[in-house]
């Protein structure tokens, strides 16, 4: 290899005395500046990831071999206590870590990181977000340690950090600062060049000496150069990446327009042929950057929704131990700790109130703006605000296991999914760019034959006026506005396809307990059938239900009593277990006494039978209040043309009475999860599109199988994980609002697409005929995008004031 100054193939660093290291990549010898670059480059090539060097748009940072001291530091993250803030434990035993990756510069970095992580057999999924530098990795901890994942990331030149909201904010602030600098350069440049352009235009009409004209052109060139080379740099970088990946985006015609106008104007300035349009270049760059900046701010607001929720957690908590109080960092809390939360303070973890009575504001989490009364025995959630009196709370969930963290994960999942309408719009925009480029080439060819001096500027107008910014914004702006509006009203959208799919719903199925009712069952009566007294029967029931999440279990649960042994829950039937060596059953009569079930009493309510060794001990009569808005919600849904059905595992008398009260179209009683699923699938085979609303573990199969599913805010974690939406506020009125918003969103998306296409079809002939100057085309393009965004914001006024 020749001597002299050369550059490292991996990082681009100068090697002034000739390369000391070399790596063989794809059969070719490449110079390397250090052993770190050599190791990384060979690892990339040997791992089948050689395309990284074709996709990257920026040179990699020079990596350092993972030092022993840094490896030891990474191994500390294998300790569960250090994983608490950024690692979530899934029910199937897998772990999910959320990291911030330092050193990401472009899409090639994202691709490389994901491919490297997926090479581990123990990794189930790995995704990296280019805009937030956030990585989500899910793996099997019995096969792979977290430190091994972190070491793999570090070995290819990146720096992994546990995800913390303040680190995310640092990245956002850096991106904002850079965007503002580019916007400022282009704005100042536009104003300066426009002043010179006014003089040039006036001179063209009234006459101007050549020396003065050339001077103004040179000054315009000097001012426009940093606008093109610095402010417009992201467009050129994106175009270069698109060319390497053979993909067309809206940046391609934008870059051609900016770069072509700048080069042609420079040519005209140097050789005196034609006009200069440095003013159009600067104005177009500024207007486009302004639109991108506003879009970026909207994206950051969306990305910050999870961070805003996490910021509800206090930095510290007051732990109570042996009668003394000490303030500790929230990360030091353990399950079982007791914490004191004073009035005006936020609750640091999920827990159970042991002492005190106060009102708690959960509006940021549930959308319910009225404070909720909490007293001994009630559960509280992390991030909610204590309004009045001091509370003593026993911690039950911390870190990533809190309900607050679960909501953040659902928000992240919704943001990562792209609905079908958005995918179609992206494909249309890509084809549209190709059509624009072909049209621009034809226009140039025509005018070059008939008026060569005008060919370039008319072609420039065509490229600018047909930029598909509005088309690309048509769908995501409407979906973002609708999702944010529903979130503000307590309805959390967790899947990207929801707003699109809601428009095809024909049937709505409701569970009863916890869905149409408040889900807060009360014990109304104990009917003794044996020799035990009511208190003994209640204690037995409490031990049987100690580990259940079902709403019925909450009626009996007492934290001070131990759980029964050998507990077995039969979904939709009941629970059995061993207490003091004796087997007990609690549930439906056919389950509690399988040999000779007793007839259910006729009195209103839900009856459960407690039995011991096939001998009945007592009946428990439970009652649940109907939600006050349930009847009105069902009536309005039916008025809108939906078929409303009630499916419940409760006994027929209870279900039939509620169905009659609500006037549902059909009721299905004593429905086990299998029966519910069979009923839903039968409807779907008949051509129905079904929305299921439920809250319990027994609703999980039917929630997963429904076309759209909604879990109530108080539902089990498993039910919320399998649902497409979560009704955090518990207000059934939001269901009709969601359907109304979905229809309005579809209409606005169609309006936006129609406007974007109509504008281009109208403006293209005007530009192609030479009636639009480039600066007029730039204004038209920016205005088109603003119309689309403004139309999407109308969704905030989509709900009528009177229901």
PDB file of C-alpha atoms in Angstrom, residues 9-13 56-63 103 105 157:
ATOM      1  CA  UNK A   9     -11.655   2.784   6.436  1.00  0.00           C
ATOM      2  CA  UNK A  10     -13.782   2.399   9.591  1.00  0.00           C
ATOM      3  CA  UNK A  11     -13.631   5.777  11.351  1.00  0.00           C
ATOM      4  CA  UNK A  12     -11.963   8.061   8.773  1.00  0.00           C
ATOM      5  CA  UNK A  13      -9.126   9.188  11.048  1.00  0.00           C
ATOM      6  CA  UNK A  56     -23.805   4.481   6.800  1.00  0.00           C
ATOM      7  CA  UNK A  57     -23.988   8.222   6.154  1.00  0.00           C
ATOM      8  CA  UNK A  58     -21.381   9.219   8.747  1.00  0.00           C
ATOM      9  CA  UNK A  59     -18.082   7.692   9.775  1.00  0.00           C
ATOM     10  CA  UNK A  60     -18.046   5.689  12.958  1.00  0.00           C
ATOM     11  CA  UNK A  61     -16.510   6.932  16.151  1.00  0.00           C
ATOM     12  CA  UNK A  62     -13.148   5.323  16.767  1.00  0.00           C
ATOM     13  CA  UNK A  63     -13.923   2.470  19.159  1.00  0.00           C
ATOM     14  CA  UNK A 103     -22.888   7.271  19.373  1.00  0.00           C
ATOM     15  CA  UNK A 105     -25.495   8.922  13.997  1.00  0.00           C
ATOM     16  CA  UNK A 157     -18.140   1.291  19.105  1.00  0.00           C
TER      17      UNK A 157
END
